[in-house]
PDB file of C-alpha atoms in Angstrom:
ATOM      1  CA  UNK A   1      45.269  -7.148  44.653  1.00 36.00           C
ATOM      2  CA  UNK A   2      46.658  -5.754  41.352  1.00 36.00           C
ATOM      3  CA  UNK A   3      49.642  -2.854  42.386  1.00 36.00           C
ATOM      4  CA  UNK A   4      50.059   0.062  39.727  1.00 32.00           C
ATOM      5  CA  UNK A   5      52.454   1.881  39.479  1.00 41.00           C
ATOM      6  CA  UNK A   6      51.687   5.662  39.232  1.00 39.00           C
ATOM      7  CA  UNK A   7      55.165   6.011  37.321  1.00 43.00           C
ATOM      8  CA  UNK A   8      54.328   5.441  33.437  1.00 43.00           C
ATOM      9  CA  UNK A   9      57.758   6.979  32.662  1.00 47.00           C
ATOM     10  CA  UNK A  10      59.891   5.070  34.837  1.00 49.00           C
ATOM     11  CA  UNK A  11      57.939   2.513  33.646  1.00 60.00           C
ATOM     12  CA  UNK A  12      58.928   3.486  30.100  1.00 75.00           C
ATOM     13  CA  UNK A  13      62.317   3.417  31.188  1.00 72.00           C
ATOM     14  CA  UNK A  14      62.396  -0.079  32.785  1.00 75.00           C
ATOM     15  CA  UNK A  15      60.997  -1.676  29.649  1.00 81.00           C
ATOM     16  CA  UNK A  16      62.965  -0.318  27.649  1.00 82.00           C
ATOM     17  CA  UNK A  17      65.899  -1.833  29.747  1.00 82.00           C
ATOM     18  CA  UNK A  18      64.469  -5.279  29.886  1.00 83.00           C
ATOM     19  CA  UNK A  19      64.002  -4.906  25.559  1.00 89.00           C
ATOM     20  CA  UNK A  20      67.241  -3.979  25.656  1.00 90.00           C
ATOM     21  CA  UNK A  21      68.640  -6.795  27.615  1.00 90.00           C
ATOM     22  CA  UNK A  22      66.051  -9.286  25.696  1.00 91.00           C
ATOM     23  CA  UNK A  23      67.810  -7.843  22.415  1.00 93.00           C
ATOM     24  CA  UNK A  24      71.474  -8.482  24.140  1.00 93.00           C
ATOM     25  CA  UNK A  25      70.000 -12.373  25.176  1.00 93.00           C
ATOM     26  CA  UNK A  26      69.194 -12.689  21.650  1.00 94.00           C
ATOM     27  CA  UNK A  27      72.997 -11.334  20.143  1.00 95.00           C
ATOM     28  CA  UNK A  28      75.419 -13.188  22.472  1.00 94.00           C
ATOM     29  CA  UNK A  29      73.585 -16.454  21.962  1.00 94.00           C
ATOM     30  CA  UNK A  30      74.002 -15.814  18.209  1.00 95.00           C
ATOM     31  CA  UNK A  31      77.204 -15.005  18.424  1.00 94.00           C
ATOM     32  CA  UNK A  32      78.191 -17.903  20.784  1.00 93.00           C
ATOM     33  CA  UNK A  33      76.315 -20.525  18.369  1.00 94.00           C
ATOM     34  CA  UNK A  34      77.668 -18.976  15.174  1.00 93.00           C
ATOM     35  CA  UNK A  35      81.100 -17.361  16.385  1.00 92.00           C
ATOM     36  CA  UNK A  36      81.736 -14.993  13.543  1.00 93.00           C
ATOM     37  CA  UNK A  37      83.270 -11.781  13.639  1.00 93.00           C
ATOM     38  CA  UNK A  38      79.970  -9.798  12.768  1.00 96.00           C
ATOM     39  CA  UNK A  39      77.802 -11.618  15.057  1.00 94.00           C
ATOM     40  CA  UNK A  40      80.145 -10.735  17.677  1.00 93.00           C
ATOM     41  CA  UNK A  41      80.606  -7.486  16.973  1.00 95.00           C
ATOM     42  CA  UNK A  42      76.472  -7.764  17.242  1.00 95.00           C
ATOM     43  CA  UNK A  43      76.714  -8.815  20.650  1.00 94.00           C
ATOM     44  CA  UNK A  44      79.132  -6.187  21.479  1.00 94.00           C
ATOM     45  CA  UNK A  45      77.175  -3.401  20.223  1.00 95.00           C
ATOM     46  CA  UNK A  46      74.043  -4.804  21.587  1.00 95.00           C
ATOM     47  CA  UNK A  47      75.814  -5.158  25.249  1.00 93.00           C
ATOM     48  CA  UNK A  48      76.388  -1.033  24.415  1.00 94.00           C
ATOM     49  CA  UNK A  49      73.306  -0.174  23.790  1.00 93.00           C
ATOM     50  CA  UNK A  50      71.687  -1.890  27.021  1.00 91.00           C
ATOM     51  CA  UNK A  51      73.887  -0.523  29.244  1.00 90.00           C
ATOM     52  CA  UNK A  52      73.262   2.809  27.633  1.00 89.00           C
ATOM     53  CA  UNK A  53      69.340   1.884  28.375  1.00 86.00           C
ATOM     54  CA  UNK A  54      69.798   0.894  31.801  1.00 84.00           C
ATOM     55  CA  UNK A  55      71.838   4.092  32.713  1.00 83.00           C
ATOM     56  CA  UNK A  56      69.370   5.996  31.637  1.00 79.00           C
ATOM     57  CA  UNK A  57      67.102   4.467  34.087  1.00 74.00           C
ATOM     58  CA  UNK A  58      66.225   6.393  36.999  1.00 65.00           C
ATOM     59  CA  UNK A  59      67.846   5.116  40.243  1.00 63.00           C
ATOM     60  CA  UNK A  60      65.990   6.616  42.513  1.00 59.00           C
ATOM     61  CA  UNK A  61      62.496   5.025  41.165  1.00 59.00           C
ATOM     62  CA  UNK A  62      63.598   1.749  43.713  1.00 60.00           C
ATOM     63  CA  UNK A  63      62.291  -0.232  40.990  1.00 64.00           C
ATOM     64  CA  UNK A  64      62.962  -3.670  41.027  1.00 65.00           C
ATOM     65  CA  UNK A  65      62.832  -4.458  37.520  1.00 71.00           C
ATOM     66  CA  UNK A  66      65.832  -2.289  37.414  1.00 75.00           C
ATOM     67  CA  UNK A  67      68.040  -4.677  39.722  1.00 79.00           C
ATOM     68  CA  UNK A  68      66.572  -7.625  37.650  1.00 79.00           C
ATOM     69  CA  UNK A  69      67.955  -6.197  34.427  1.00 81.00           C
ATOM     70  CA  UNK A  70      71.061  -5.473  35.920  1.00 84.00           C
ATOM     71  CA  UNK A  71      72.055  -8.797  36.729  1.00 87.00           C
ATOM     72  CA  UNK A  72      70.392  -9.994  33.431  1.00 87.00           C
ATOM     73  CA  UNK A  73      73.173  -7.708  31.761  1.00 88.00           C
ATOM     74  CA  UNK A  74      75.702  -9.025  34.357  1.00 90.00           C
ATOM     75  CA  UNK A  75      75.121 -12.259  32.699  1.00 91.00           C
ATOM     76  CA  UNK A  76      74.934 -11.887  29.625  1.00 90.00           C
ATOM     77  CA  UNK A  77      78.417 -10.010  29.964  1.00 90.00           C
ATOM     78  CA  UNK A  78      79.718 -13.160  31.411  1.00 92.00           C
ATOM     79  CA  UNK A  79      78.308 -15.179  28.513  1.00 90.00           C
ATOM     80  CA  UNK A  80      79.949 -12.850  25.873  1.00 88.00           C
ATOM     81  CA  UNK A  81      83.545 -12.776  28.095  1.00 90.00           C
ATOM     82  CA  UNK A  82      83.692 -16.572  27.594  1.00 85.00           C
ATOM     83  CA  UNK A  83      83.333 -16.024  23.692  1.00 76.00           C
ATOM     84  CA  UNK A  84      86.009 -13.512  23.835  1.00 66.00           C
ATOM     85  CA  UNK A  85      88.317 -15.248  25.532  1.00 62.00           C
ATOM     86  CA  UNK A  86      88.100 -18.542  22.899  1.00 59.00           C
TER      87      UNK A  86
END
């Protein structure tokens, strides 16, 4: 049985989060295959803007996309420490 959820705008929000985190995927494995000083600075401002997204999610929506993008950001934060630290 499909499930819909009656919550188009914190389904807006949860999208946007995933996009967000999608974009950041894209950046840090940029900047860790081409190590340059603007593609890391790409990454970095990329990691800003989707935890800027996923604050502005809606905590109380229980959604689980939300704790899915949160450890997608976790780890892509642990993928961009280990460029930083080279």
């Amino acid at each position: 049985m499909t499930r819909y959820n009656s919550n188009p705008v914190g389904n807006n929000f949860v999208s946007q989060v995933h996009n967000s985190v999608d974009a950041l995927h894209g950046a840090v494995s940029q900047a860790l295959s081409h190590p340059t000083e603007q593609t890391i600075e790409q990454a970095e401002n990329s990691m800003e803007t989707a935890e800027n997204a996923l604050n502005e999610t809606d905590p109380t929506l229980g959604n689980q996309g939300v704790d899915l993008a949160e450890q997608m950001l976790a780890e892509e934060k642990s993928r961009l420490g280990k460029l930083e630290k080279q």
